[in-house]
Short mmCIF file of C-alpha atoms in Angstrom, two decimals:
data_model
loop_
_atom_site.label_atom_id
_atom_site.label_comp_id
_atom_site.label_asym_id
_atom_site.label_seq_id
_atom_site.Cartn_x
_atom_site.Cartn_y
_atom_site.Cartn_z
CA MET W 1 0.00 0.00 0.00
CA SER W 2 1.40 3.36 -1.00
CA LEU W 3 1.59 6.32 1.33
CA LEU W 4 -1.23 7.96 -0.59
CA ASP W 5 -3.47 4.90 -0.14
CA GLY W 6 -2.65 4.89 3.55
CA LEU W 7 -3.54 8.56 3.90
CA GLN W 8 -6.74 8.04 1.93
CA SER W 9 -7.70 5.12 4.14
CA LEU W 10 -6.94 7.14 7.28
CA GLY W 11 -9.02 10.04 6.00
CA HIS W 12 -11.90 7.77 5.10
CA GLY W 13 -11.80 6.09 8.51
CA THR W 14 -11.72 9.45 10.29
CA LEU W 15 -14.63 10.79 8.25
CA SER W 16 -16.70 7.65 8.91
CA MET W 17 -15.97 7.90 12.62
CA LEU W 18 -16.97 11.57 12.70
CA ALA W 19 -20.12 10.80 10.71
CA ARG W 20 -21.01 8.00 13.15
CA MET W 21 -20.45 10.31 16.11
CA GLY W 22 -22.72 12.85 14.47
CA ARG W 23 -25.40 10.20 13.93
CA ALA W 24 -25.00 9.10 17.55
CA GLY W 25 -25.59 12.69 18.67
CA LEU W 26 -28.71 13.04 16.54
CA PHE W 27 -29.88 9.65 17.79
CA LEU W 28 -29.55 10.80 21.40
CA GLY W 29 -31.44 13.97 20.53
CA ARG W 30 -34.31 11.84 19.23
CA LEU W 31 -34.07 9.32 22.06
CA MET W 32 -34.37 11.70 25.00
CA PRO W 33 -37.85 13.11 24.18
CA SER W 34 -39.07 9.59 23.38
CA LEU W 35 -38.51 8.44 26.97
CA ASP W 36 -41.92 9.86 27.93
CA MET W 37 -43.60 6.57 27.02
CA SER W 38 -41.20 4.66 29.28
CA LEU W 39 -42.21 6.92 32.13
CA ARG W 40 -45.93 6.55 31.35
CA ARG W 41 -45.67 2.78 30.88
CA PRO W 42 -43.12 1.61 33.45
CA GLY W 43 -44.05 -2.01 32.70
CA LEU W 44 -42.06 -1.75 29.47
CA VAL W 45 -38.95 -0.69 31.40
CA VAL W 46 -39.43 -3.33 34.10
CA ARG W 47 -39.52 -6.09 31.48
CA GLU W 48 -36.30 -4.84 29.93
CA LEU W 49 -34.78 -4.38 33.37
CA TYR W 50 -35.30 -8.09 33.88
CA ALA W 51 -33.65 -8.91 30.52
CA SER W 52 -30.63 -6.69 30.92
CA GLY W 53 -30.35 -6.36 34.71
CA VAL W 54 -31.63 -9.49 36.41
CA LEU W 55 -30.12 -11.80 33.81
CA SER W 56 -26.73 -10.09 34.31
CA PHE W 57 -26.93 -10.65 38.07
CA VAL W 58 -25.09 -13.98 38.13
CA ILE W 59 -22.10 -12.88 36.03
CA VAL W 60 -21.80 -9.66 38.04
CA ALA W 61 -22.14 -11.39 41.42
CA VAL W 62 -19.69 -14.18 40.59
CA SER W 63 -17.18 -11.71 39.15
CA GLY W 64 -17.58 -9.50 42.21
CA LEU W 65 -16.95 -12.44 44.51
CA PHE W 66 -13.75 -13.47 42.75
CA VAL W 67 -12.46 -9.91 42.43
CA GLY W 68 -13.10 -9.39 46.15
CA MET W 69 -11.31 -12.65 46.98
CA VAL W 70 -8.30 -11.68 44.85
CA LEU W 71 -8.22 -8.25 46.50
CA GLY W 72 -8.38 -9.92 49.89
CA LEU W 73 -5.50 -12.24 49.07
CA GLN W 74 -3.28 -9.64 47.37
CA GLY W 75 -4.08 -7.09 50.05
CA TYR W 76 -3.21 -9.53 52.80
CA ILE W 77 0.13 -10.46 51.18
CA THR W 78 1.13 -6.82 50.73
CA LEU W 79 -0.22 -5.50 54.04
CA SER W 80 1.34 -8.30 56.03
CA LYS W 81 4.78 -7.04 54.93
CA PHE W 82 4.01 -3.77 56.71
CA ASN W 83 2.22 -5.41 59.63
CA ALA W 84 -1.00 -3.67 58.61
CA VAL W 85 -3.38 -6.58 57.85
CA ASN W 86 -6.01 -4.93 60.05
CA SER W 87 -6.49 -2.42 57.22
CA LEU W 88 -7.46 -5.16 54.80
CA GLY W 89 -11.17 -4.25 54.96
CA VAL W 90 -10.36 -0.66 54.01
CA VAL W 91 -8.20 -1.69 51.04
CA VAL W 92 -10.81 -4.10 49.74
CA ALA W 93 -13.74 -1.71 50.19
CA LEU W 94 -12.05 1.39 48.77
CA SER W 95 -10.70 -0.48 45.76
CA LEU W 96 -14.15 -1.81 45.05
CA VAL W 97 -16.40 1.19 45.61
CA ARG W 98 -14.09 3.76 44.04
CA GLU W 99 -12.79 1.92 41.00
CA LEU W 100 -13.24 -1.77 40.44
CA GLY W 101 -16.96 -1.96 41.16
CA PRO W 102 -18.12 0.72 38.71
CA VAL W 103 -15.53 -0.06 36.01
CA LEU W 104 -15.73 -3.86 36.01
CA THR W 105 -19.53 -3.86 36.27
CA ALA W 106 -19.77 -1.51 33.28
CA LEU W 107 -17.33 -3.68 31.29
CA LEU W 108 -19.22 -6.86 32.20
CA PHE W 109 -22.52 -5.19 31.36
CA ALA W 110 -21.22 -4.08 27.97
CA GLY W 111 -20.14 -7.64 27.19
CA ARG W 112 -23.23 -9.39 28.54
CA ALA W 113 -26.22 -7.08 28.11
CA GLY W 114 -24.92 -4.29 25.86
CA SER W 115 -23.98 -6.68 23.08
CA ALA W 116 -27.34 -8.45 23.45
CA LEU W 117 -29.18 -5.12 23.18
CA THR W 118 -27.28 -4.21 20.03
CA ALA W 119 -27.90 -7.60 18.46
CA GLU W 120 -31.61 -7.52 19.34
CA ILE W 121 -32.24 -4.04 17.93
CA GLY W 122 -30.00 -4.76 14.91
CA LEU W 123 -31.91 -7.95 14.14
CA MET W 124 -35.24 -6.17 14.56
CA LYS W 125 -33.99 -3.65 12.01
CA SER W 126 -32.71 -6.28 9.57
CA THR W 127 -35.97 -8.26 9.76
CA GLU W 128 -37.97 -5.05 9.14
CA GLN W 129 -39.68 -5.21 12.53
CA LEU W 130 -38.80 -1.58 13.26
CA SER W 131 -40.00 -0.57 9.82
CA ALA W 132 -43.24 -2.50 10.35
CA MET W 133 -43.79 -0.69 13.65
CA GLU W 134 -43.42 2.67 11.94
CA MET W 135 -46.06 1.61 9.42
CA MET W 136 -48.33 0.54 12.30
CA ALA W 137 -48.03 4.10 13.64
CA VAL W 138 -45.85 2.94 16.52
CA ASP W 139 -42.65 4.90 17.12
CA PRO W 140 -39.79 2.39 17.64
CA PHE W 141 -37.93 4.98 19.68
CA ARG W 142 -40.79 5.18 22.17
CA ARG W 143 -41.76 1.53 22.18
CA ILE W 144 -38.49 -0.36 21.67
CA ILE W 145 -35.37 1.74 22.06
CA GLY W 146 -36.43 4.06 24.90
CA PRO W 147 -37.40 1.34 27.42
CA ARG W 148 -34.25 -0.65 26.64
CA PHE W 149 -32.04 2.41 27.06
CA LEU W 150 -33.68 3.38 30.34
CA ALA W 151 -33.51 -0.16 31.71
CA ALA W 152 -29.80 -0.46 30.91
CA PHE W 153 -29.17 2.97 32.41
CA ILE W 154 -30.90 1.94 35.65
CA ALA W 155 -29.37 -1.55 35.74
CA VAL W 156 -25.70 -0.54 35.75
CA PRO W 157 -25.68 1.41 39.07
CA LEU W 158 -27.80 -1.31 40.73
CA LEU W 159 -25.46 -4.04 39.49
CA THR W 160 -22.50 -1.96 40.67
CA LEU W 161 -23.90 -1.93 44.18
CA ILE W 162 -24.29 -5.70 44.02
CA PHE W 163 -20.74 -6.08 42.68
CA ASP W 164 -19.41 -3.91 45.54
CA ALA W 165 -21.33 -5.81 48.22
CA VAL W 166 -20.42 -9.26 46.96
CA GLY W 167 -16.81 -8.13 46.43
CA VAL W 168 -16.51 -6.97 50.03
CA PHE W 169 -17.94 -10.31 51.09
CA GLY W 170 -15.29 -12.08 48.94
CA GLY W 171 -12.55 -10.06 50.62
CA TYR W 172 -14.04 -10.95 54.01
CA LEU W 173 -14.10 -14.67 53.11
CA VAL W 174 -10.43 -14.73 52.19
CA GLY W 175 -9.15 -12.23 54.77
CA VAL W 176 -11.19 -13.17 57.84
CA ALA W 177 -12.46 -16.70 57.29
CA MET W 178 -9.37 -18.13 55.55
CA LEU W 179 -6.36 -16.03 56.58
CA GLY W 180 -7.41 -15.15 60.12
CA VAL W 181 -7.70 -11.34 60.04
CA ASP W 182 -9.68 -10.13 63.05
CA ASN W 183 -13.37 -9.95 62.22
CA GLY W 184 -14.10 -6.83 64.25
CA LEU W 185 -11.08 -4.94 62.97
CA PHE W 186 -11.90 -5.84 59.37
CA TRP W 187 -15.33 -4.23 59.61
CA SER W 188 -14.54 -1.37 62.00
CA ALA W 189 -11.53 -0.18 59.96
CA MET W 190 -13.70 -0.28 56.85
CA HIS W 191 -16.50 1.58 58.61
CA GLY W 192 -14.09 4.25 59.84
CA ALA W 193 -12.21 4.84 56.59
CA VAL W 194 -14.84 4.54 53.88
CA SER W 195 -16.90 7.69 53.46
CA PHE W 196 -20.40 7.20 52.15
CA ARG W 197 -20.42 10.53 50.36
CA ALA W 198 -16.83 10.77 49.14
CA ASP W 199 -16.36 7.12 48.23
CA VAL W 200 -19.63 5.24 47.81
CA LEU W 201 -21.60 8.04 46.18
CA SER W 202 -18.66 9.02 43.97
CA GLY W 203 -18.39 5.42 42.80
CA LEU W 204 -22.10 5.36 42.22
CA LEU W 205 -21.91 8.58 40.20
CA LYS W 206 -19.30 6.90 38.01
CA SER W 207 -21.61 3.95 37.46
CA VAL W 208 -24.48 6.29 36.52
CA VAL W 209 -22.27 7.90 33.85
CA PHE W 210 -21.05 4.49 32.65
CA GLY W 211 -24.62 3.23 32.53
CA PHE W 212 -25.76 6.19 30.44
CA VAL W 213 -22.87 5.96 27.98
CA GLY W 214 -22.94 2.15 27.78
CA ALA W 215 -26.69 2.08 27.17
CA TRP W 216 -26.44 4.85 24.57
CA ILE W 217 -23.66 3.06 22.70
CA ALA W 218 -25.52 -0.26 22.78
CA VAL W 219 -28.87 0.99 21.47
CA PHE W 220 -27.28 3.33 18.95
CA ASN W 221 -25.10 0.62 17.42
CA GLY W 222 -28.13 -1.65 17.10
CA TYR W 223 -30.18 1.05 15.41
CA ASP W 224 -27.28 2.13 13.19
CA ALA W 225 -26.34 -1.43 12.19
CA VAL W 226 -26.20 -2.32 8.51
CA PRO W 227 -29.29 -4.54 8.24
CA ASN W 228 -27.67 -7.88 7.41
CA ALA W 229 -25.85 -10.65 9.27
CA SER W 230 -22.35 -9.20 9.02
CA GLY W 231 -23.65 -5.70 9.78
CA VAL W 232 -25.27 -6.86 13.03
CA SER W 233 -22.16 -8.83 13.92
CA ARG W 234 -19.94 -5.78 13.38
CA ALA W 235 -22.33 -3.59 15.38
CA THR W 236 -22.24 -6.03 18.30
CA THR W 237 -18.44 -6.05 18.33
CA ARG W 238 -18.42 -2.26 18.05
CA THR W 239 -20.63 -1.98 21.12
CA VAL W 240 -18.27 -4.01 23.28
CA VAL W 241 -15.15 -2.19 22.01
CA ASN W 242 -16.63 1.33 22.10
CA ALA W 243 -18.32 0.88 25.46
CA SER W 244 -15.18 -0.60 27.04
CA LEU W 245 -12.95 2.19 25.76
CA ALA W 246 -15.50 4.84 26.74
CA VAL W 247 -15.79 3.42 30.26
CA LEU W 248 -12.02 3.28 30.77
CA GLY W 249 -11.48 6.75 29.32
CA LEU W 250 -14.31 8.29 31.31
CA ASP W 251 -13.10 6.54 34.44
CA PHE W 252 -9.83 8.44 34.24
CA LEU W 253 -11.61 11.76 33.75
CA LEU W 254 -14.12 11.11 36.53
CA THR W 255 -11.41 9.92 38.93
CA ALA W 256 -9.40 13.07 38.23
CA TRP W 257 -12.50 15.17 38.88
CA LEU W 258 -13.91 13.34 41.89
CA PHE W 259 -10.84 12.23 43.84
CA SER W 260 -8.06 14.67 43.05
CA MET D 1 -46.50 5.02 -22.26
CA ASN D 2 -48.21 2.68 -24.69
CA SER D 3 -51.58 2.20 -26.26
CA SER D 4 -52.97 0.57 -23.14
CA ASP D 5 -53.71 4.07 -21.82
CA ASN D 6 -57.09 4.09 -23.49
CA SER D 7 -58.15 0.82 -21.95
CA SER D 8 -57.40 2.05 -18.46
CA SER D 9 -59.23 5.34 -18.88
CA GLN D 10 -62.40 3.64 -17.73
CA ILE D 11 -60.73 2.74 -14.46
CA ASP D 12 -59.70 6.35 -13.93
CA ALA D 13 -63.02 7.77 -15.00
CA ASP D 14 -65.11 6.03 -12.37
CA GLN D 15 -62.54 6.35 -9.56
CA ASP D 16 -61.82 10.02 -9.30
CA PRO D 17 -59.88 11.38 -7.43
CA PRO D 18 -57.25 8.69 -6.90
CA LEU D 19 -56.39 7.68 -3.33
CA VAL D 20 -52.66 7.97 -4.01
CA GLN D 21 -51.24 10.43 -6.52
CA ILE D 22 -47.55 10.25 -7.28
CA GLU D 23 -46.37 13.24 -9.30
CA GLY D 24 -42.90 13.77 -10.75
CA LEU D 25 -41.30 11.57 -8.11
CA THR D 26 -37.52 11.59 -8.18
CA PHE D 27 -35.53 9.47 -5.77
CA ARG D 28 -31.80 8.75 -5.79
CA ARG D 29 -29.54 6.61 -3.63
CA GLY D 30 -26.13 8.19 -3.91
CA GLN D 31 -25.45 8.51 -7.63
CA LYS D 32 -28.01 5.86 -8.61
CA VAL D 33 -31.32 7.20 -9.85
CA ILE D 34 -34.14 4.95 -8.65
CA PHE D 35 -37.10 7.07 -9.85
CA ASP D 36 -36.89 9.82 -12.39
CA GLY D 37 -40.07 11.87 -12.59
CA LEU D 38 -42.41 8.97 -11.85
CA ASP D 39 -46.16 9.57 -12.19
CA ILE D 40 -48.63 7.04 -10.82
CA ASP D 41 -52.29 7.30 -9.78
CA ILE D 42 -53.75 4.62 -7.55
CA PRO D 43 -57.57 4.56 -7.81
CA ARG D 44 -59.77 4.02 -4.79
CA GLY D 45 -61.29 0.63 -4.12
CA LYS D 46 -59.25 -1.13 -6.80
CA VAL D 47 -56.34 -3.54 -6.84
CA THR D 48 -53.42 -1.73 -8.44
CA ALA D 49 -50.29 -3.69 -9.25
CA ILE D 50 -46.89 -2.11 -9.66
CA MET D 51 -44.67 -4.53 -11.51
CA GLY D 52 -41.17 -4.62 -12.80
CA PRO D 53 -37.99 -6.64 -12.66
CA SER D 54 -36.05 -7.03 -9.40
CA GLY D 55 -34.08 -3.97 -8.46
CA THR D 56 -36.37 -1.43 -10.09
CA GLY D 57 -37.27 0.11 -6.74
CA LYS D 58 -40.74 -1.35 -6.17
CA THR D 59 -40.21 -1.78 -2.43
CA THR D 60 -38.62 1.68 -2.29
CA LEU D 61 -41.80 3.07 -3.86
CA LEU D 62 -43.92 1.60 -1.04
CA LYS D 63 -41.57 3.10 1.53
CA LEU D 64 -41.92 6.45 -0.22
CA ILE D 65 -45.72 6.18 -0.15
CA GLY D 66 -45.55 5.35 3.57
CA ALA D 67 -43.14 8.31 4.12
CA GLN D 68 -40.44 6.06 5.47
CA LEU D 69 -38.23 7.58 2.79
CA ARG D 70 -38.24 11.12 1.43
CA PRO D 71 -37.98 11.88 -2.28
CA GLN D 72 -35.55 14.41 -3.69
CA ALA D 73 -38.28 15.88 -5.90
CA GLY D 74 -41.96 15.43 -6.68
CA ARG D 75 -44.74 14.68 -4.27
CA ILE D 76 -47.00 11.89 -3.10
CA ARG D 77 -50.54 12.75 -2.09
CA VAL D 78 -52.38 10.19 -0.01
CA ASP D 79 -56.10 10.90 0.29
CA GLY D 80 -55.38 14.44 -0.88
CA VAL D 81 -52.59 15.11 1.62
CA ASP D 82 -48.92 15.52 0.70
CA ILE D 83 -47.60 12.80 2.98
CA HIS D 84 -44.07 14.13 3.10
CA ARG D 85 -45.30 17.41 4.52
CA LEU D 86 -46.78 15.57 7.50
CA GLY D 87 -44.66 15.20 10.59
CA GLY D 88 -44.86 13.49 13.96
CA ARG D 89 -48.40 12.76 15.10
CA ALA D 90 -50.09 13.74 11.84
CA LEU D 91 -47.92 11.26 9.95
CA TYR D 92 -48.69 8.52 12.45
CA ARG D 93 -52.40 9.32 12.21
CA MET D 94 -52.15 8.88 8.44
CA ARG D 95 -50.21 5.62 8.81
CA ARG D 96 -52.98 4.21 10.98
CA ARG D 97 -55.05 4.32 7.80
CA MET D 98 -52.38 2.57 5.74
CA GLY D 99 -51.65 -1.13 6.24
CA MET D 100 -48.50 -2.68 4.89
CA LEU D 101 -47.54 -6.30 4.39
CA PHE D 102 -43.78 -6.71 4.30
CA GLN D 103 -42.07 -9.30 2.12
CA SER D 104 -40.42 -10.78 5.22
CA SER D 105 -43.76 -10.57 7.12
CA ALA D 106 -41.82 -8.66 9.81
CA LEU D 107 -43.65 -10.34 12.68
CA LEU D 108 -42.46 -9.37 16.15
CA THR D 109 -40.48 -12.44 17.12
CA ASP D 110 -40.99 -12.18 20.87
CA LEU D 111 -44.79 -12.22 20.53
CA ASP D 112 -47.18 -15.01 19.57
CA VAL D 113 -49.73 -14.80 16.75
CA PHE D 114 -52.47 -13.26 18.89
CA GLU D 115 -50.19 -10.61 20.36
CA ASN D 116 -48.73 -9.77 16.96
CA VAL D 117 -52.19 -8.97 15.62
CA ALA D 118 -53.08 -7.22 18.88
CA PHE D 119 -49.94 -5.08 18.78
CA PRO D 120 -51.19 -2.16 16.62
CA LEU D 121 -54.51 -2.14 18.50
CA ARG D 122 -52.89 -2.14 21.93
CA GLU D 123 -50.48 0.62 20.93
CA ASN D 124 -52.97 2.87 19.12
CA THR D 125 -56.27 2.35 20.90
CA ARG D 126 -57.61 1.93 24.41
CA LEU D 127 -60.13 -0.79 23.70
CA PRO D 128 -61.39 -2.91 26.59
CA GLY D 129 -59.88 -6.40 26.73
CA GLY D 130 -63.03 -8.18 25.60
CA VAL D 131 -63.55 -5.97 22.55
CA LEU D 132 -59.88 -6.30 21.66
CA ARG D 133 -60.06 -10.07 21.85
CA THR D 134 -63.17 -10.20 19.67
CA LEU D 135 -61.58 -7.91 17.07
CA ILE D 136 -58.40 -9.96 16.93
CA LEU D 137 -60.29 -13.22 16.59
CA MET D 138 -62.28 -11.68 13.73
CA LYS D 139 -59.08 -10.64 11.96
CA LEU D 140 -57.54 -14.06 12.50
CA GLN D 141 -60.74 -15.73 11.28
CA ALA D 142 -60.52 -13.63 8.11
CA VAL D 143 -57.09 -15.10 7.34
CA GLY D 144 -58.01 -18.59 8.55
CA LEU D 145 -55.65 -18.67 11.53
CA ARG D 146 -57.98 -18.28 14.52
CA GLY D 147 -56.87 -21.71 15.71
CA ALA D 148 -53.18 -20.78 15.50
CA ARG D 149 -53.39 -17.81 17.82
CA ARG D 150 -51.07 -19.18 20.47
CA LEU D 151 -48.31 -20.28 18.09
CA THR D 152 -45.08 -18.34 18.23
CA SER D 153 -43.63 -16.81 15.08
CA SER D 154 -40.94 -19.50 14.91
CA GLU D 155 -43.65 -22.17 14.70
CA LEU D 156 -45.26 -20.64 11.61
CA SER D 157 -44.60 -21.59 8.01
CA GLY D 158 -43.81 -18.79 5.53
CA GLY D 159 -47.39 -18.72 4.27
CA MET D 160 -48.86 -18.69 7.77
CA ALA D 161 -46.51 -15.88 8.81
CA ARG D 162 -47.67 -13.85 5.81
CA ARG D 163 -51.30 -14.41 6.72
CA VAL D 164 -50.65 -13.33 10.31
CA ALA D 165 -48.92 -10.22 8.97
CA LEU D 166 -51.97 -9.63 6.79
CA ALA D 167 -54.29 -9.92 9.80
CA ARG D 168 -52.05 -7.43 11.59
CA ALA D 169 -52.09 -5.09 8.58
CA ILE D 170 -55.90 -4.95 8.63
CA ALA D 171 -56.14 -4.72 12.43
CA LEU D 172 -56.68 -0.96 12.41
CA ASP D 173 -59.21 -1.18 9.52
CA PRO D 174 -57.06 0.84 7.11
CA MET D 175 -58.28 2.54 3.95
CA MET D 176 -55.49 0.94 1.92
CA ILE D 177 -53.06 -1.94 2.12
CA MET D 178 -49.69 -2.10 0.42
CA TYR D 179 -48.33 -5.56 -0.30
CA ASP D 180 -44.61 -5.97 -0.87
CA GLU D 181 -44.00 -9.10 -2.97
CA PRO D 182 -46.81 -11.07 -1.29
CA PHE D 183 -46.44 -14.13 -3.54
CA THR D 184 -42.71 -14.75 -3.24
CA GLY D 185 -41.59 -18.10 -1.85
CA LEU D 186 -45.00 -19.66 -1.28
CA ASP D 187 -46.13 -23.19 -2.11
CA PRO D 188 -48.98 -23.45 -4.67
CA ILE D 189 -51.74 -24.02 -2.10
CA THR D 190 -50.65 -21.12 0.10
CA LEU D 191 -50.15 -18.99 -2.99
CA GLY D 192 -53.73 -19.61 -4.08
CA ALA D 193 -54.96 -18.84 -0.58
CA ILE D 194 -53.06 -15.55 -0.41
CA VAL D 195 -54.23 -14.48 -3.88
CA ALA D 196 -57.86 -15.18 -2.94
CA LEU D 197 -57.43 -13.49 0.42
CA ILE D 198 -56.07 -10.28 -1.06
CA LYS D 199 -58.96 -10.07 -3.51
CA ARG D 200 -61.53 -10.94 -0.84
CA LEU D 201 -60.20 -8.36 1.61
CA ASN D 202 -60.13 -5.70 -1.08
CA ASP D 203 -63.70 -6.33 -2.18
CA GLY D 204 -65.15 -7.23 1.22
CA MET D 205 -63.62 -4.40 3.25
CA GLY D 206 -63.75 -1.79 0.49
CA LEU D 207 -60.00 -1.32 0.65
CA THR D 208 -57.64 0.15 -1.86
CA THR D 209 -54.91 -2.35 -2.61
CA VAL D 210 -51.42 -1.73 -3.93
CA ILE D 211 -49.42 -4.82 -4.86
CA VAL D 212 -45.77 -4.62 -5.67
CA SER D 213 -44.70 -7.82 -7.36
CA HIS D 214 -42.84 -9.47 -10.19
CA ASP D 215 -45.01 -12.60 -10.11
CA VAL D 216 -46.93 -12.03 -13.30
CA PRO D 217 -49.76 -14.63 -13.42
CA GLU D 218 -50.81 -14.23 -9.78
CA THR D 219 -50.74 -10.45 -9.89
CA LEU D 220 -52.56 -10.14 -13.19
CA GLY D 221 -55.20 -12.55 -11.89
CA ILE D 222 -56.46 -10.06 -9.30
CA ALA D 223 -55.27 -6.63 -10.48
CA ASP D 224 -57.64 -4.05 -11.92
CA LEU D 225 -54.85 -1.74 -13.04
CA VAL D 226 -51.20 -2.52 -13.69
CA TYR D 227 -48.18 -0.23 -13.89
CA VAL D 228 -44.94 -1.63 -15.21
CA ILE D 229 -41.88 0.34 -14.16
CA SER D 230 -38.33 0.14 -15.35
CA GLN D 231 -35.30 2.38 -14.96
CA GLY D 232 -37.19 4.81 -12.81
CA LYS D 233 -40.13 5.40 -15.15
CA VAL D 234 -43.53 3.93 -15.97
CA VAL D 235 -43.09 1.97 -19.19
CA ALA D 236 -46.60 0.56 -19.41
CA ARG D 237 -49.96 1.12 -17.77
CA GLY D 238 -53.32 -0.51 -18.27
CA SER D 239 -55.63 -3.36 -17.39
CA PRO D 240 -54.13 -6.88 -17.27
CA GLU D 241 -55.90 -7.81 -20.53
CA THR D 242 -54.45 -4.91 -22.48
CA LEU D 243 -50.97 -5.37 -21.13
CA GLN D 244 -51.06 -9.02 -22.25
CA GLN D 245 -51.62 -7.76 -25.81
CA THR D 246 -49.11 -4.94 -25.71
CA ASP D 247 -46.93 -4.05 -28.70
CA SER D 248 -43.98 -3.16 -26.52
CA PRO D 249 -41.27 -5.86 -26.82
CA TRP D 250 -39.95 -4.98 -23.38
CA VAL D 251 -43.35 -5.39 -21.67
CA ARG D 252 -44.05 -8.54 -23.69
CA GLN D 253 -40.75 -10.05 -22.53
CA PHE D 254 -41.57 -9.22 -18.91
CA MET D 255 -45.14 -10.47 -19.09
CA ARG D 256 -44.18 -13.74 -20.78
CA GLY D 257 -41.06 -14.28 -18.71
CA GLU D 258 -38.75 -14.67 -21.70
CA ALA D 259 -35.10 -15.05 -20.76
CA ASP D 260 -33.73 -12.87 -23.55
CA GLY D 261 -35.01 -9.88 -25.41
CA PRO D 262 -34.83 -6.11 -24.95
CA VAL D 263 -33.74 -6.88 -21.41
CA PRO D 264 -30.57 -8.87 -22.14
CA PHE D 265 -29.81 -12.15 -20.41
CA HIS D 266 -26.15 -11.18 -20.04
CA TYR D 267 -24.87 -8.46 -17.77
CA PRO D 268 -22.80 -6.00 -19.84
CA ALA D 269 -19.35 -7.52 -20.39
CA PRO D 270 -16.42 -7.36 -22.85
CA PRO D 271 -16.54 -9.74 -25.85
CA TYR D 272 -16.52 -13.37 -24.70
CA LEU D 273 -13.50 -14.54 -26.71
CA GLU D 274 -11.50 -11.48 -25.76
CA ASP D 275 -12.31 -12.13 -22.12
CA LEU D 276 -11.33 -15.81 -22.32
CA MET D 277 -8.02 -15.05 -23.97
CA GLY D 278 -7.18 -12.14 -21.69
CA ASP D 279 -5.64 -12.25 -18.23
CA ALA D 280 -7.68 -9.53 -16.55
CA PRO D 281 -9.36 -10.69 -13.32
#
């Protein structure tokens, strides 16, 4: 490939990316006013909350447990060198509520539910179901995309709380039940050092932002998918990649804003 | 336009004004011109067929009539209203009066037959449960699938799915129904049933029917007026009988399904021998 071809390809890729970002912005502009039906018919959101939230519970809880256990083990090994194993509860809890809980939950959600949302909406588009709805005088934004977006947006913070809680329990299992850290000190140190407002709420704010962006990326990529098998497949992959990068990038910005 | 104009003047004369008037419609996708100043009138209460080879934009035309696409020029008036000037609620109000049967049936895959037919009613009306049930059973009875109401879409054959989609298309008692290739991929029995059903619904419910198809015998069997389009323009228009006797070689080739003629069998290519002897890919 010549230099000129390379430049042309780079320019084409950049233009397509900018065009997609523009479409995503317009999509969001159309999506926001369409959420009124989701608010008037909460049953639609509850059903989607089950599909994207409840069905993601197991993967989030199991991941949280293992992450908490690893934190407990690594924390114990490191803290024991400084004779500070009594601070294990603090290390586990702060790591989880500030960073790992929101970030890993959002990444897991993008892989489990975000990709499923994209595939579902993309397939509905490729099988003309969205088109058919428009012809039945039913707005797909109100009836299909809005409730799914709202459900995903609500699910991520709730799943983050579950991840945090199960993770702390995992740290407790390894630190207290297996390695013999004092039970009372584990909890009291955590209680004393973790601030509800500065740590828990800040982590939760991160998860709200991740939920919004992840849900937006998932439903947009489904709606914007080229309506055939490879188009839906590419859209699904794009959701996982874009959402993961967005979460990690935003995490840095939010951490710099909230904790510096 | 050919001599068949005279034969169709009777159709126009007793059905004035047309339900759908397409005037000077121009539609392009990128550089490709799909329609170039297309003029079509669809009379009320009749079965109008729009025919042409694959790729001539027949499905696109239905999407333009339903305002799912916007033309670059020209206008489409549905029941006297320029549909592309309607927006938001007014457009949806108009669409409630327009049923459409998609080629893929486009059934909602997470709903069963009953709920698929109920969908437009549940979303657009506030009918009590009992009335809704009665209406849906009546629609399903009309397409012969009352007994299949609890089947899921994956349990339906292609013909059954199309009939369910038809029941759904008439759920809101529209003034017109647009059929996109309704005869494609059906076995002979189902094909006969669908043909009869379209005619019966048109006559029985006083609908206006628009069929987009390239299945000649089935379409001509029920159509009152036929438009043949090619390369973005109407190339023939008239009743099925007159189009069968047309002088146009192009229309004759299409109507008789001849493999070669004015529409060549071969895609444009360099000379055969030159191609065989050459080394170009």
